[in-house]
Amino acid sequence: MKFISYVLASLILLLNSASAQNSADKKAELTYKFLNQNQTSNQNFQDNLTDLQATSEKSSGLAMIMSLVLPGAGHFYIDRMDVGKYFVAGEAASWIGFAGFNIFGDAIRSDSRTYAHQIAGANKNITDDEYYTNIGFYMNIYDYNNDKLARGEYDQLYDVNKFYWYWNTAEEQGNFETQRKKSERMYNKRVIFTTAMIVNRITSAISALILANQQNSLLKNTQLKSELIKGADNRIDGLSLNFIKNF
């Protein structure tokens, strides 16, 4: 947990620094467009004003929730996929890793159970994991039942006809148990990618929240005032734009 917390904190710090720089660059670009606006291009002025407002008129809470559900979705909502693309990639990599270990584990488990069916005569119609755990621990069903009788665990006795198995040698049993445990290790490793998904979602949500708040704050501290320049006979000669930044 300490490692996960450290990674999470580091990611947030790096993303916050990067996002602050990106926000500043984007604002500078839009400001440049306004300050260099052709006075006769009123339509371009309206388009750029709309772009400026759209960069920050977003709900930070919604952006956070969207990224919790699907990493990167909140960044798409606030038009910041320059950062969100990394969370999308992280989510895809986590799912690929999870599916890979799951498929590999299934294949090994299937091979081990086929081996038990062919060599020890285990019932191939039984899929209960505990049954195969006992097959790997006891040489045969008789040893298993005798042990349960000695312990007084009568409710755990197996029907010989249904749950039968019999290993001829300890080597055969060992081969099966090695495969069975290997499949379990594959399944257990899936927790790595499950944890990665959780961390990725939390980090993505915090990043989207920070970016949305930065954009909203930038809009609140910025004012754009415009007025038409009129000449003689109320003729419109141009457009005046005042850009005001509060600190």
Coordinates of N, CA and C in Angstrom, one line a residue, residues 2-244:
K2 N 2.0 1.2 0.7 CA 2.9 2.4 0.7 C 3.4 2.6 -0.7
F3 N 3.8 1.6 -1.4 CA 4.3 1.7 -2.8 C 3.2 2.3 -3.7
I4 N 2.0 1.8 -3.6 CA 0.9 2.3 -4.4 C 0.6 3.8 -4.1
S5 N 0.7 4.2 -2.8 CA 0.4 5.6 -2.4 C 1.5 6.5 -3.0
Y6 N 2.8 6.0 -3.0 CA 3.9 6.7 -3.5 C 3.8 7.0 -5.0
V7 N 3.4 5.9 -5.7 CA 3.2 6.0 -7.2 C 2.1 6.9 -7.5
L8 N 1.0 6.8 -6.8 CA -0.2 7.7 -7.0 C 0.2 9.1 -6.8
A9 N 0.9 9.4 -5.7 CA 1.3 10.8 -5.4 C 2.2 11.4 -6.4
S10 N 3.2 10.6 -6.9 CA 4.1 11.0 -7.9 C 3.4 11.3 -9.2
L11 N 2.5 10.4 -9.6 CA 1.8 10.6 -10.9 C 1.0 11.9 -10.8
I12 N 0.3 12.2 -9.7 CA -0.5 13.4 -9.6 C 0.3 14.6 -9.6
L13 N 1.5 14.6 -9.0 CA 2.4 15.7 -9.0 C 2.9 16.0 -10.4
L14 N 3.3 15.0 -11.1 CA 3.8 15.1 -12.5 C 2.7 15.7 -13.4
L15 N 1.5 15.1 -13.3 CA 0.4 15.5 -14.2 C 0.0 16.9 -13.9
N16 N 0.0 17.3 -12.6 CA -0.4 18.6 -12.2 C 0.5 19.7 -12.8
S17 N 1.9 19.4 -12.8 CA 2.8 20.3 -13.4 C 2.7 20.4 -14.9
A18 N 2.5 19.2 -15.5 CA 2.4 19.2 -17.0 C 1.1 19.9 -17.4
S19 N 0.0 19.7 -16.7 CA -1.3 20.3 -17.0 C -1.3 21.8 -16.9
A20 N -0.6 22.3 -15.8 CA -0.5 23.7 -15.6 C 0.2 24.4 -16.8
Q21 N 1.3 23.7 -17.3 CA 2.0 24.3 -18.4 C 1.2 24.2 -19.7
N22 N 0.5 23.1 -19.9 CA -0.4 23.0 -21.1 C -1.5 24.0 -21.1
S23 N -2.1 24.3 -19.9 CA -3.2 25.2 -19.8 C -2.7 26.6 -20.2
A24 N -1.5 26.9 -19.7 CA -0.9 28.2 -20.0 C -0.6 28.4 -21.4
D25 N -0.1 27.4 -22.1 CA 0.2 27.4 -23.5 C -1.1 27.6 -24.3
K26 N -2.1 26.8 -23.9 CA -3.4 26.9 -24.7 C -4.0 28.3 -24.5
K27 N -3.9 28.9 -23.3 CA -4.5 30.2 -23.1 C -3.7 31.2 -23.9
A28 N -2.3 31.0 -24.0 CA -1.5 32.0 -24.7 C -1.8 31.9 -26.2
E29 N -2.1 30.7 -26.7 CA -2.4 30.5 -28.1 C -3.7 31.2 -28.5
L30 N -4.8 31.0 -27.6 CA -6.0 31.7 -27.9 C -6.0 33.2 -27.7
T31 N -5.2 33.6 -26.8 CA -5.0 35.1 -26.6 C -4.3 35.7 -27.8
Y32 N -3.3 35.0 -28.4 CA -2.7 35.5 -29.6 C -3.6 35.6 -30.7
K33 N -4.6 34.6 -30.8 CA -5.6 34.7 -31.9 C -6.4 36.0 -31.8
F34 N -6.8 36.3 -30.5 CA -7.6 37.5 -30.3 C -6.9 38.8 -30.6
L35 N -5.6 38.8 -30.1 CA -4.9 40.1 -30.2 C -4.5 40.3 -31.7
N36 N -4.4 39.3 -32.5 CA -4.1 39.4 -33.9 C -5.3 39.3 -34.8
Q37 N -6.5 39.5 -34.2 CA -7.7 39.3 -35.0 C -7.8 40.5 -36.1
N38 N -8.2 40.1 -37.2 CA -8.5 41.1 -38.3 C -9.7 41.8 -37.9
Q39 N -9.7 43.1 -37.9 CA -10.9 43.8 -37.5 C -12.1 43.6 -38.4
T40 N -11.9 43.2 -39.6 CA -13.0 43.0 -40.6 C -13.5 41.6 -40.5
S41 N -12.9 40.7 -39.7 CA -13.3 39.3 -39.6 C -14.1 39.1 -38.3
N42 N -15.3 39.6 -38.3 CA -16.2 39.5 -37.1 C -16.5 38.0 -36.8
Q43 N -16.7 37.2 -37.9 CA -17.1 35.8 -37.7 C -15.9 35.0 -37.0
N44 N -14.7 35.3 -37.4 CA -13.5 34.7 -36.8 C -13.5 35.0 -35.3
F45 N -13.8 36.3 -35.0 CA -13.8 36.7 -33.6 C -14.8 35.9 -32.8
Q46 N -16.0 35.7 -33.3 CA -17.0 35.0 -32.6 C -16.6 33.5 -32.4
D47 N -16.0 32.9 -33.4 CA -15.5 31.6 -33.4 C -14.5 31.4 -32.3
N48 N -13.5 32.3 -32.2 CA -12.4 32.2 -31.2 C -12.9 32.4 -29.8
L49 N -13.9 33.3 -29.7 CA -14.5 33.6 -28.4 C -15.2 32.3 -27.9
T50 N -15.9 31.6 -28.8 CA -16.6 30.4 -28.4 C -15.6 29.3 -28.0
D51 N -14.4 29.2 -28.7 CA -13.4 28.3 -28.4 C -12.8 28.6 -27.0
L52 N -12.6 29.8 -26.7 CA -12.1 30.2 -25.4 C -13.0 29.8 -24.2
Q53 N -14.3 30.1 -24.4 CA -15.3 29.8 -23.4 C -15.4 28.3 -23.2
A54 N -15.4 27.5 -24.3 CA -15.6 26.1 -24.3 C -14.5 25.4 -23.6
T55 N -13.3 26.0 -23.5 CA -12.2 25.3 -22.8 C -12.4 25.2 -21.3
S56 N -13.3 26.0 -20.7 CA -13.4 26.1 -19.3 C -14.8 25.9 -18.7
E57 N -15.8 26.0 -19.6 CA -17.2 25.8 -19.1 C -17.5 24.4 -18.9
K58 N -16.8 23.7 -18.0 CA -17.0 22.3 -17.8 C -17.2 22.0 -16.3
S59 N -17.9 20.9 -16.0 CA -18.1 20.5 -14.6 C -17.0 19.7 -14.1
S60 N -16.2 20.2 -13.1 CA -15.1 19.4 -12.6 C -15.6 18.1 -11.9
G61 N -16.7 18.2 -11.3 CA -17.2 17.0 -10.6 C -17.6 15.9 -11.6
L62 N -18.2 16.3 -12.7 CA -18.6 15.3 -13.8 C -17.3 14.8 -14.4
A63 N -16.3 15.6 -14.6 CA -15.1 15.1 -15.2 C -14.4 14.1 -14.4
M64 N -14.4 14.3 -13.0 CA -13.9 13.3 -12.1 C -14.6 12.0 -12.1
I65 N -15.9 12.1 -12.1 CA -16.7 10.8 -12.1 C -16.6 10.1 -13.4
M66 N -16.5 10.8 -14.5 CA -16.3 10.1 -15.8 C -15.0 9.3 -15.8
S67 N -14.0 10.0 -15.3 CA -12.6 9.3 -15.3 C -12.6 8.2 -14.3
L68 N -13.4 8.2 -13.2 CA -13.4 7.1 -12.3 C -14.1 5.9 -13.0
V69 N -15.1 6.1 -13.8 CA -15.7 5.0 -14.5 C -14.9 4.5 -15.7
L70 N -14.3 5.4 -16.5 CA -13.5 5.1 -17.6 C -12.3 6.1 -17.7
P71 N -11.1 5.6 -17.3 CA -10.0 6.5 -17.4 C -9.8 7.2 -18.7
G72 N -9.6 8.6 -18.6 CA -9.5 9.3 -19.9 C -10.8 10.0 -20.3
A73 N -11.9 9.4 -19.9 CA -13.2 10.0 -20.3 C -13.4 11.4 -19.8
G74 N -13.0 11.7 -18.6 CA -13.1 13.0 -18.1 C -12.2 14.0 -18.8
H75 N -11.1 13.6 -19.3 CA -10.2 14.4 -20.0 C -10.8 14.7 -21.4
F76 N -11.4 13.7 -22.0 CA -12.1 13.9 -23.3 C -13.2 15.0 -23.1
Y77 N -13.9 14.9 -22.0 CA -15.0 15.8 -21.7 C -14.5 17.3 -21.6
I78 N -13.3 17.5 -21.0 CA -12.8 18.8 -20.9 C -11.8 19.2 -22.0
D79 N -11.8 18.3 -23.0 CA -10.9 18.6 -24.2 C -9.4 18.6 -23.8
R80 N -9.0 17.6 -23.0 CA -7.6 17.5 -22.6 C -7.1 16.1 -22.8
M81 N -7.3 15.6 -24.0 CA -6.8 14.3 -24.3 C -5.3 14.2 -24.5
D82 N -4.6 15.4 -24.5 CA -3.2 15.4 -24.5 C -2.6 14.8 -23.2
V83 N -3.4 14.8 -22.1 CA -3.1 14.1 -20.9 C -3.9 12.8 -20.8
G84 N -5.2 12.9 -21.2 CA -6.0 11.7 -21.0 C -5.6 10.5 -21.8
K85 N -4.8 10.7 -22.9 CA -4.4 9.5 -23.7 C -3.5 8.6 -22.9
Y86 N -2.8 9.1 -21.9 CA -1.9 8.2 -21.1 C -2.8 7.3 -20.2
F87 N -3.9 7.8 -19.7 CA -4.7 7.0 -18.9 C -5.5 5.9 -19.7
V88 N -5.8 6.3 -20.9 CA -6.5 5.3 -21.8 C -5.5 4.2 -22.1
A89 N -4.3 4.6 -22.4 CA -3.3 3.5 -22.7 C -3.0 2.6 -21.5
G90 N -3.0 3.3 -20.3 CA -2.8 2.5 -19.0 C -4.0 1.5 -18.8
E91 N -5.2 1.9 -19.1 CA -6.3 1.1 -18.9 C -6.3 -0.1 -19.9
A92 N -5.9 0.2 -21.2 CA -5.8 -0.9 -22.2 C -4.8 -1.9 -21.8
A93 N -3.6 -1.4 -21.3 CA -2.5 -2.3 -21.0 C -2.9 -3.2 -19.8
S94 N -3.6 -2.6 -18.8 CA -4.1 -3.4 -17.6 C -5.0 -4.5 -18.0
W95 N -6.0 -4.2 -18.9 CA -6.9 -5.2 -19.4 C -6.2 -6.3 -20.2
I96 N -5.3 -5.9 -21.0 CA -4.6 -6.9 -21.8 C -3.8 -7.9 -20.9
G97 N -3.1 -7.3 -19.9 CA -2.4 -8.1 -18.9 C -3.3 -9.0 -18.1
F98 N -4.4 -8.5 -17.7 CA -5.4 -9.3 -16.9 C -5.9 -10.4 -17.7
A99 N -6.3 -10.1 -19.0 CA -6.8 -11.2 -19.8 C -5.7 -12.2 -20.2
G100 N -4.5 -11.8 -20.4 CA -3.4 -12.7 -20.7 C -3.2 -13.7 -19.6
F101 N -3.1 -13.3 -18.3 CA -2.9 -14.2 -17.2 C -4.1 -15.1 -17.0
N102 N -5.3 -14.6 -17.3 CA -6.5 -15.4 -17.1 C -6.5 -16.5 -18.2
I103 N -6.2 -16.2 -19.4 CA -6.1 -17.2 -20.5 C -5.1 -18.2 -20.2
F104 N -3.9 -17.8 -19.8 CA -2.8 -18.7 -19.5 C -3.1 -19.6 -18.3
G105 N -3.7 -19.0 -17.3 CA -4.1 -19.8 -16.1 C -5.2 -20.9 -16.5
D106 N -6.1 -20.5 -17.4 CA -7.1 -21.5 -17.8 C -6.5 -22.6 -18.6
A107 N -5.5 -22.3 -19.4 CA -4.9 -23.3 -20.2 C -4.1 -24.3 -19.3
I108 N -3.4 -23.8 -18.4 CA -2.6 -24.7 -17.5 C -3.6 -25.5 -16.6
R109 N -4.6 -24.9 -16.1 CA -5.6 -25.7 -15.3 C -6.2 -26.8 -16.1
S110 N -6.6 -26.5 -17.3 CA -7.2 -27.5 -18.2 C -6.3 -28.7 -18.4
D111 N -5.0 -28.4 -18.6 CA -4.0 -29.4 -18.9 C -3.8 -30.3 -17.6
S112 N -3.8 -29.7 -16.5 CA -3.6 -30.4 -15.2 C -4.8 -31.3 -14.9
R113 N -6.0 -30.9 -15.2 CA -7.2 -31.7 -14.9 C -7.3 -32.8 -16.0
T114 N -6.9 -32.5 -17.2 CA -6.9 -33.6 -18.2 C -5.9 -34.7 -17.8
Y115 N -4.8 -34.3 -17.3 CA -3.8 -35.2 -16.8 C -4.4 -36.1 -15.6
A116 N -5.1 -35.5 -14.7 CA -5.7 -36.2 -13.6 C -6.8 -37.2 -14.1
H117 N -7.5 -36.8 -15.1 CA -8.5 -37.7 -15.7 C -7.9 -38.9 -16.3
Q118 N -6.8 -38.7 -17.1 CA -6.2 -39.8 -17.8 C -5.3 -40.7 -17.0
I119 N -4.6 -40.1 -16.0 CA -3.7 -40.9 -15.2 C -4.3 -41.5 -13.9
A120 N -5.1 -40.6 -13.2 CA -5.6 -41.1 -11.9 C -7.1 -41.5 -12.0
G121 N -7.7 -41.3 -13.2 CA -9.1 -41.7 -13.3 C -10.1 -40.8 -12.6
A122 N -9.7 -39.5 -12.4 CA -10.5 -38.5 -11.8 C -11.8 -38.2 -12.7
N123 N -12.8 -37.8 -12.0 CA -14.1 -37.6 -12.8 C -14.0 -36.3 -13.5
K124 N -14.0 -36.3 -14.8 CA -13.8 -35.1 -15.6 C -15.1 -34.2 -15.6
N125 N -16.2 -34.7 -15.1 CA -17.4 -33.9 -15.1 C -17.4 -33.0 -13.8
I126 N -16.5 -33.2 -12.9 CA -16.5 -32.4 -11.7 C -15.6 -31.2 -11.9
T127 N -16.0 -30.0 -11.7 CA -15.2 -28.8 -11.9 C -14.9 -28.0 -10.6
D128 N -15.3 -28.6 -9.5 CA -15.0 -28.0 -8.2 C -13.5 -27.9 -7.9
D129 N -13.0 -26.7 -7.5 CA -11.6 -26.5 -7.3 C -11.1 -27.3 -6.1
E130 N -12.0 -27.4 -5.1 CA -11.6 -28.2 -3.8 C -11.3 -29.7 -4.1
Y131 N -12.1 -30.2 -5.0 CA -11.9 -31.6 -5.4 C -10.5 -31.8 -6.0
Y132 N -10.0 -30.9 -6.9 CA -8.7 -31.1 -7.5 C -7.6 -30.7 -6.5
T133 N -7.9 -29.9 -5.5 CA -6.9 -29.6 -4.4 C -6.7 -30.9 -3.6
N134 N -7.8 -31.6 -3.3 CA -7.6 -32.8 -2.6 C -6.9 -33.9 -3.4
I135 N -7.2 -33.9 -4.7 CA -6.5 -34.9 -5.6 C -5.0 -34.6 -5.6
G136 N -4.6 -33.4 -5.5 CA -3.1 -33.1 -5.4 C -2.5 -33.3 -4.0
F137 N -3.4 -33.4 -3.0 CA -2.9 -33.6 -1.6 C -2.9 -35.1 -1.2
Y138 N -3.8 -35.9 -1.6 CA -4.0 -37.3 -1.2 C -3.7 -38.2 -2.5
M139 N -3.0 -39.3 -2.2 CA -2.7 -40.3 -3.2 C -3.9 -40.9 -3.9
N140 N -5.0 -41.1 -3.1 CA -6.2 -41.6 -3.7 C -7.4 -41.3 -2.8
I141 N -8.6 -41.6 -3.3 CA -9.8 -41.3 -2.5 C -9.9 -42.0 -1.2
Y142 N -9.3 -43.2 -1.1 CA -9.4 -43.9 0.1 C -8.6 -43.3 1.2
D143 N -7.4 -42.8 0.9 CA -6.6 -42.0 1.9 C -7.4 -40.8 2.3
Y144 N -8.0 -40.1 1.4 CA -8.8 -38.9 1.7 C -9.9 -39.3 2.7
N145 N -10.7 -40.3 2.3 CA -11.9 -40.6 3.2 C -11.4 -41.1 4.6
N146 N -10.3 -41.9 4.6 CA -9.8 -42.4 5.9 C -9.4 -41.2 6.8
D147 N -8.8 -40.2 6.2 CA -8.3 -39.0 7.0 C -9.6 -38.3 7.5
K148 N -10.6 -38.1 6.7 CA -11.8 -37.4 7.2 C -12.5 -38.2 8.3
L149 N -12.5 -39.5 8.2 CA -13.1 -40.4 9.2 C -12.3 -40.2 10.5
A150 N -11.0 -40.2 10.4 CA -10.2 -40.0 11.6 C -10.4 -38.7 12.3
R151 N -10.7 -37.7 11.5 CA -11.0 -36.3 12.0 C -12.4 -36.1 12.4
G152 N -13.3 -37.0 12.1 CA -14.7 -36.9 12.5 C -15.4 -36.0 11.5
E153 N -14.8 -35.7 10.4 CA -15.4 -34.8 9.4 C -16.3 -35.6 8.4
Y154 N -17.4 -36.2 8.9 CA -18.2 -37.1 8.1 C -18.9 -36.4 7.0
D155 N -19.2 -35.1 7.1 CA -19.9 -34.4 6.1 C -19.0 -34.1 4.9
Q156 N -17.7 -34.4 5.0 CA -16.8 -34.1 3.9 C -16.4 -35.4 3.2
L157 N -17.0 -36.5 3.5 CA -16.6 -37.8 2.9 C -17.1 -37.8 1.4
Y158 N -16.3 -38.4 0.5 CA -16.6 -38.5 -0.9 C -17.2 -39.8 -1.2
D159 N -18.2 -39.8 -2.1 CA -18.8 -41.0 -2.7 C -17.7 -41.6 -3.7
V160 N -17.2 -42.8 -3.4 CA -16.1 -43.4 -4.1 C -16.4 -43.5 -5.6
N161 N -17.7 -43.8 -6.0 CA -18.0 -44.0 -7.4 C -18.0 -42.7 -8.1
K162 N -18.4 -41.6 -7.4 CA -18.4 -40.3 -8.1 C -17.1 -39.6 -8.1
F163 N -16.4 -39.6 -7.0 CA -15.2 -38.8 -6.8 C -13.9 -39.6 -6.9
Y164 N -13.9 -40.7 -7.5 CA -12.8 -41.6 -7.5 C -11.5 -40.9 -8.1
W165 N -10.4 -41.2 -7.5 CA -9.1 -41.0 -8.2 C -8.0 -41.9 -7.5
Y166 N -7.0 -42.2 -8.2 CA -6.0 -43.1 -7.6 C -4.7 -42.9 -8.4
W167 N -3.7 -42.3 -7.7 CA -2.4 -42.1 -8.2 C -1.5 -43.4 -8.0
N168 N -0.9 -43.8 -9.1 CA 0.0 -45.0 -8.9 C 1.3 -44.7 -8.3
T169 N 1.8 -43.5 -8.5 CA 3.1 -43.2 -7.9 C 3.1 -41.7 -7.4
A170 N 4.0 -41.4 -6.5 CA 4.1 -40.0 -6.0 C 4.5 -39.1 -7.1
E171 N 5.3 -39.6 -8.1 CA 5.7 -38.7 -9.2 C 4.5 -38.2 -10.0
E172 N 3.6 -39.1 -10.2 CA 2.4 -38.7 -11.0 C 1.6 -37.7 -10.2
Q173 N 1.5 -37.9 -8.9 CA 0.8 -36.9 -8.1 C 1.5 -35.6 -8.1
G174 N 2.8 -35.6 -8.0 CA 3.7 -34.4 -8.0 C 3.6 -33.6 -9.3
N175 N 3.5 -34.3 -10.4 CA 3.4 -33.6 -11.7 C 2.0 -32.9 -11.8
F176 N 1.0 -33.5 -11.3 CA -0.3 -32.9 -11.3 C -0.3 -31.6 -10.4
E177 N 0.2 -31.8 -9.2 CA 0.2 -30.7 -8.2 C 1.0 -29.5 -8.7
T178 N 2.1 -29.8 -9.4 CA 3.0 -28.7 -9.9 C 2.2 -27.9 -10.9
Q179 N 1.5 -28.6 -11.8 CA 0.7 -27.9 -12.8 C -0.5 -27.1 -12.1
R180 N -1.1 -27.7 -11.2 CA -2.3 -27.1 -10.5 C -1.8 -25.8 -9.8
K181 N -0.7 -25.9 -9.1 CA -0.2 -24.7 -8.4 C 0.2 -23.6 -9.3
K182 N 0.8 -24.0 -10.5 CA 1.2 -23.0 -11.5 C 0.0 -22.2 -12.0
S183 N -1.1 -22.9 -12.2 CA -2.3 -22.2 -12.7 C -2.8 -21.3 -11.6
E184 N -2.7 -21.6 -10.4 CA -3.1 -20.8 -9.3 C -2.3 -19.5 -9.2
R185 N -1.0 -19.7 -9.5 CA -0.1 -18.5 -9.5 C -0.5 -17.6 -10.6
M186 N -0.8 -18.1 -11.7 CA -1.3 -17.2 -12.9 C -2.5 -16.4 -12.5
Y187 N -3.4 -17.1 -11.8 CA -4.7 -16.4 -11.4 C -4.4 -15.3 -10.4
N188 N -3.4 -15.7 -9.4 CA -3.1 -14.7 -8.4 C -2.4 -13.5 -8.9
K189 N -1.7 -13.6 -10.0 CA -1.0 -12.5 -10.6 C -1.9 -11.5 -11.2
R190 N -3.2 -11.9 -11.4 CA -4.1 -10.9 -12.0 C -4.4 -9.7 -11.1
V191 N -4.1 -9.9 -9.8 CA -4.3 -8.9 -8.8 C -3.4 -7.7 -9.1
I192 N -2.3 -7.9 -9.8 CA -1.4 -6.8 -10.1 C -2.1 -5.9 -11.1
F193 N -2.8 -6.4 -12.1 CA -3.4 -5.6 -13.1 C -4.8 -5.0 -12.5
T194 N -5.4 -5.8 -11.6 CA -6.6 -5.2 -10.9 C -6.2 -4.0 -10.1
T195 N -5.1 -4.1 -9.4 CA -4.6 -2.9 -8.7 C -4.2 -1.8 -9.6
A196 N -3.6 -2.1 -10.7 CA -3.2 -1.0 -11.7 C -4.5 -0.3 -12.2
M197 N -5.5 -1.1 -12.4 CA -6.8 -0.4 -12.9 C -7.3 0.5 -11.9
I198 N -7.3 0.1 -10.6 CA -7.8 1.0 -9.5 C -7.0 2.3 -9.4
V199 N -5.6 2.1 -9.4 CA -4.7 3.3 -9.3 C -4.9 4.2 -10.5
N200 N -5.0 3.6 -11.7 CA -5.2 4.4 -12.9 C -6.5 5.2 -12.9
R201 N -7.6 4.6 -12.4 CA -8.8 5.3 -12.3 C -8.8 6.5 -11.3
I202 N -8.2 6.2 -10.1 CA -8.1 7.2 -9.1 C -7.2 8.4 -9.6
T203 N -6.1 8.1 -10.2 CA -5.2 9.1 -10.7 C -5.8 9.9 -11.9
S204 N -6.5 9.2 -12.7 CA -7.2 9.8 -13.8 C -8.3 10.8 -13.3
A205 N -9.0 10.4 -12.3 CA -10.1 11.2 -11.8 C -9.5 12.5 -11.1
I206 N -8.4 12.3 -10.4 CA -7.8 13.5 -9.7 C -7.2 14.4 -10.8
S207 N -6.6 13.8 -11.8 CA -6.0 14.7 -12.9 C -7.1 15.5 -13.6
A208 N -8.2 14.8 -13.9 CA -9.3 15.5 -14.6 C -9.9 16.6 -13.7
L209 N -10.0 16.3 -12.4 CA -10.6 17.3 -11.5 C -9.6 18.5 -11.4
I210 N -8.3 18.3 -11.4 CA -7.4 19.4 -11.3 C -7.4 20.2 -12.6
L211 N -7.4 19.5 -13.7 CA -7.4 20.3 -15.0 C -8.7 21.1 -15.2
A212 N -9.9 20.5 -14.8 CA -11.1 21.2 -15.0 C -11.2 22.4 -14.1
N213 N -10.7 22.3 -12.8 CA -10.6 23.4 -11.9 C -9.7 24.5 -12.4
Q214 N -8.6 24.1 -13.0 CA -7.7 25.1 -13.6 C -8.3 25.9 -14.7
Q215 N -9.0 25.2 -15.6 CA -9.7 25.8 -16.7 C -10.8 26.8 -16.2
N216 N -11.6 26.3 -15.3 CA -12.6 27.1 -14.7 C -12.1 28.4 -14.0
S217 N -11.0 28.2 -13.3 CA -10.4 29.3 -12.6 C -9.8 30.3 -13.6
L218 N -9.3 29.8 -14.7 CA -8.7 30.7 -15.7 C -9.8 31.6 -16.3
L219 N -11.0 31.0 -16.5 CA -12.1 31.7 -17.1 C -12.6 32.8 -16.2
K220 N -12.7 32.5 -14.9 CA -13.2 33.4 -13.9 C -12.3 34.6 -13.8
N221 N -11.0 34.4 -14.0 CA -10.0 35.5 -13.8 C -9.7 36.3 -15.1
T222 N -10.5 35.9 -16.2 CA -10.3 36.5 -17.5 C -11.5 37.2 -18.0
Q223 N -11.4 38.3 -18.5 CA -12.5 39.0 -19.1 C -12.2 39.5 -20.5
L224 N -13.1 39.3 -21.4 CA -13.0 39.8 -22.8 C -14.1 40.8 -23.0
K225 N -13.7 42.0 -23.3 CA -14.7 43.0 -23.6 C -14.5 43.5 -25.0
S226 N -15.6 43.6 -25.8 CA -15.5 44.1 -27.2 C -16.5 45.2 -27.4
E227 N -16.2 46.0 -28.4 CA -17.2 47.0 -28.8 C -16.9 47.4 -30.3
L228 N -18.0 47.8 -30.9 CA -17.9 48.2 -32.3 C -17.3 49.6 -32.4
I229 N -16.5 49.8 -33.4 CA -15.9 51.2 -33.6 C -16.7 51.8 -34.8
K230 N -17.4 52.9 -34.4 CA -18.3 53.6 -35.3 C -17.7 54.9 -35.9
G231 N -17.9 55.1 -37.1 CA -17.4 56.3 -37.7 C -18.6 57.3 -38.0
A232 N -18.4 58.1 -38.9 CA -19.5 59.1 -39.3 C -20.7 58.4 -39.8
D233 N -21.8 58.9 -39.4 CA -23.1 58.4 -39.8 C -23.4 57.0 -39.2
N234 N -22.8 56.8 -38.1 CA -22.9 55.5 -37.4 C -22.4 54.3 -38.2
R235 N -21.5 54.6 -39.1 CA -20.9 53.5 -39.9 C -19.9 52.7 -39.1
I236 N -20.0 51.4 -39.2 CA -19.1 50.5 -38.4 C -17.8 50.4 -39.1
D237 N -16.7 50.9 -38.5 CA -15.4 50.9 -39.1 C -14.5 49.7 -38.6
G238 N -14.9 49.1 -37.5 CA -14.1 48.0 -37.0 C -14.6 47.5 -35.7
L239 N -13.7 46.7 -35.0 CA -14.0 46.0 -33.8 C -12.9 46.2 -32.8
S240 N -13.3 46.7 -31.6 CA -12.3 46.9 -30.5 C -12.4 45.7 -29.5
L241 N -11.2 45.1 -29.2 CA -11.2 44.0 -28.2 C -10.3 44.3 -27.1
N242 N -10.8 44.2 -25.8 CA -10.0 44.4 -24.6 C -9.9 43.1 -23.9
F243 N -8.7 42.7 -23.6 CA -8.4 41.4 -22.9 C -7.9 41.8 -21.5
I244 N -8.7 41.4 -20.5 CA -8.3 41.8 -19.1 C -8.1 40.5 -18.3

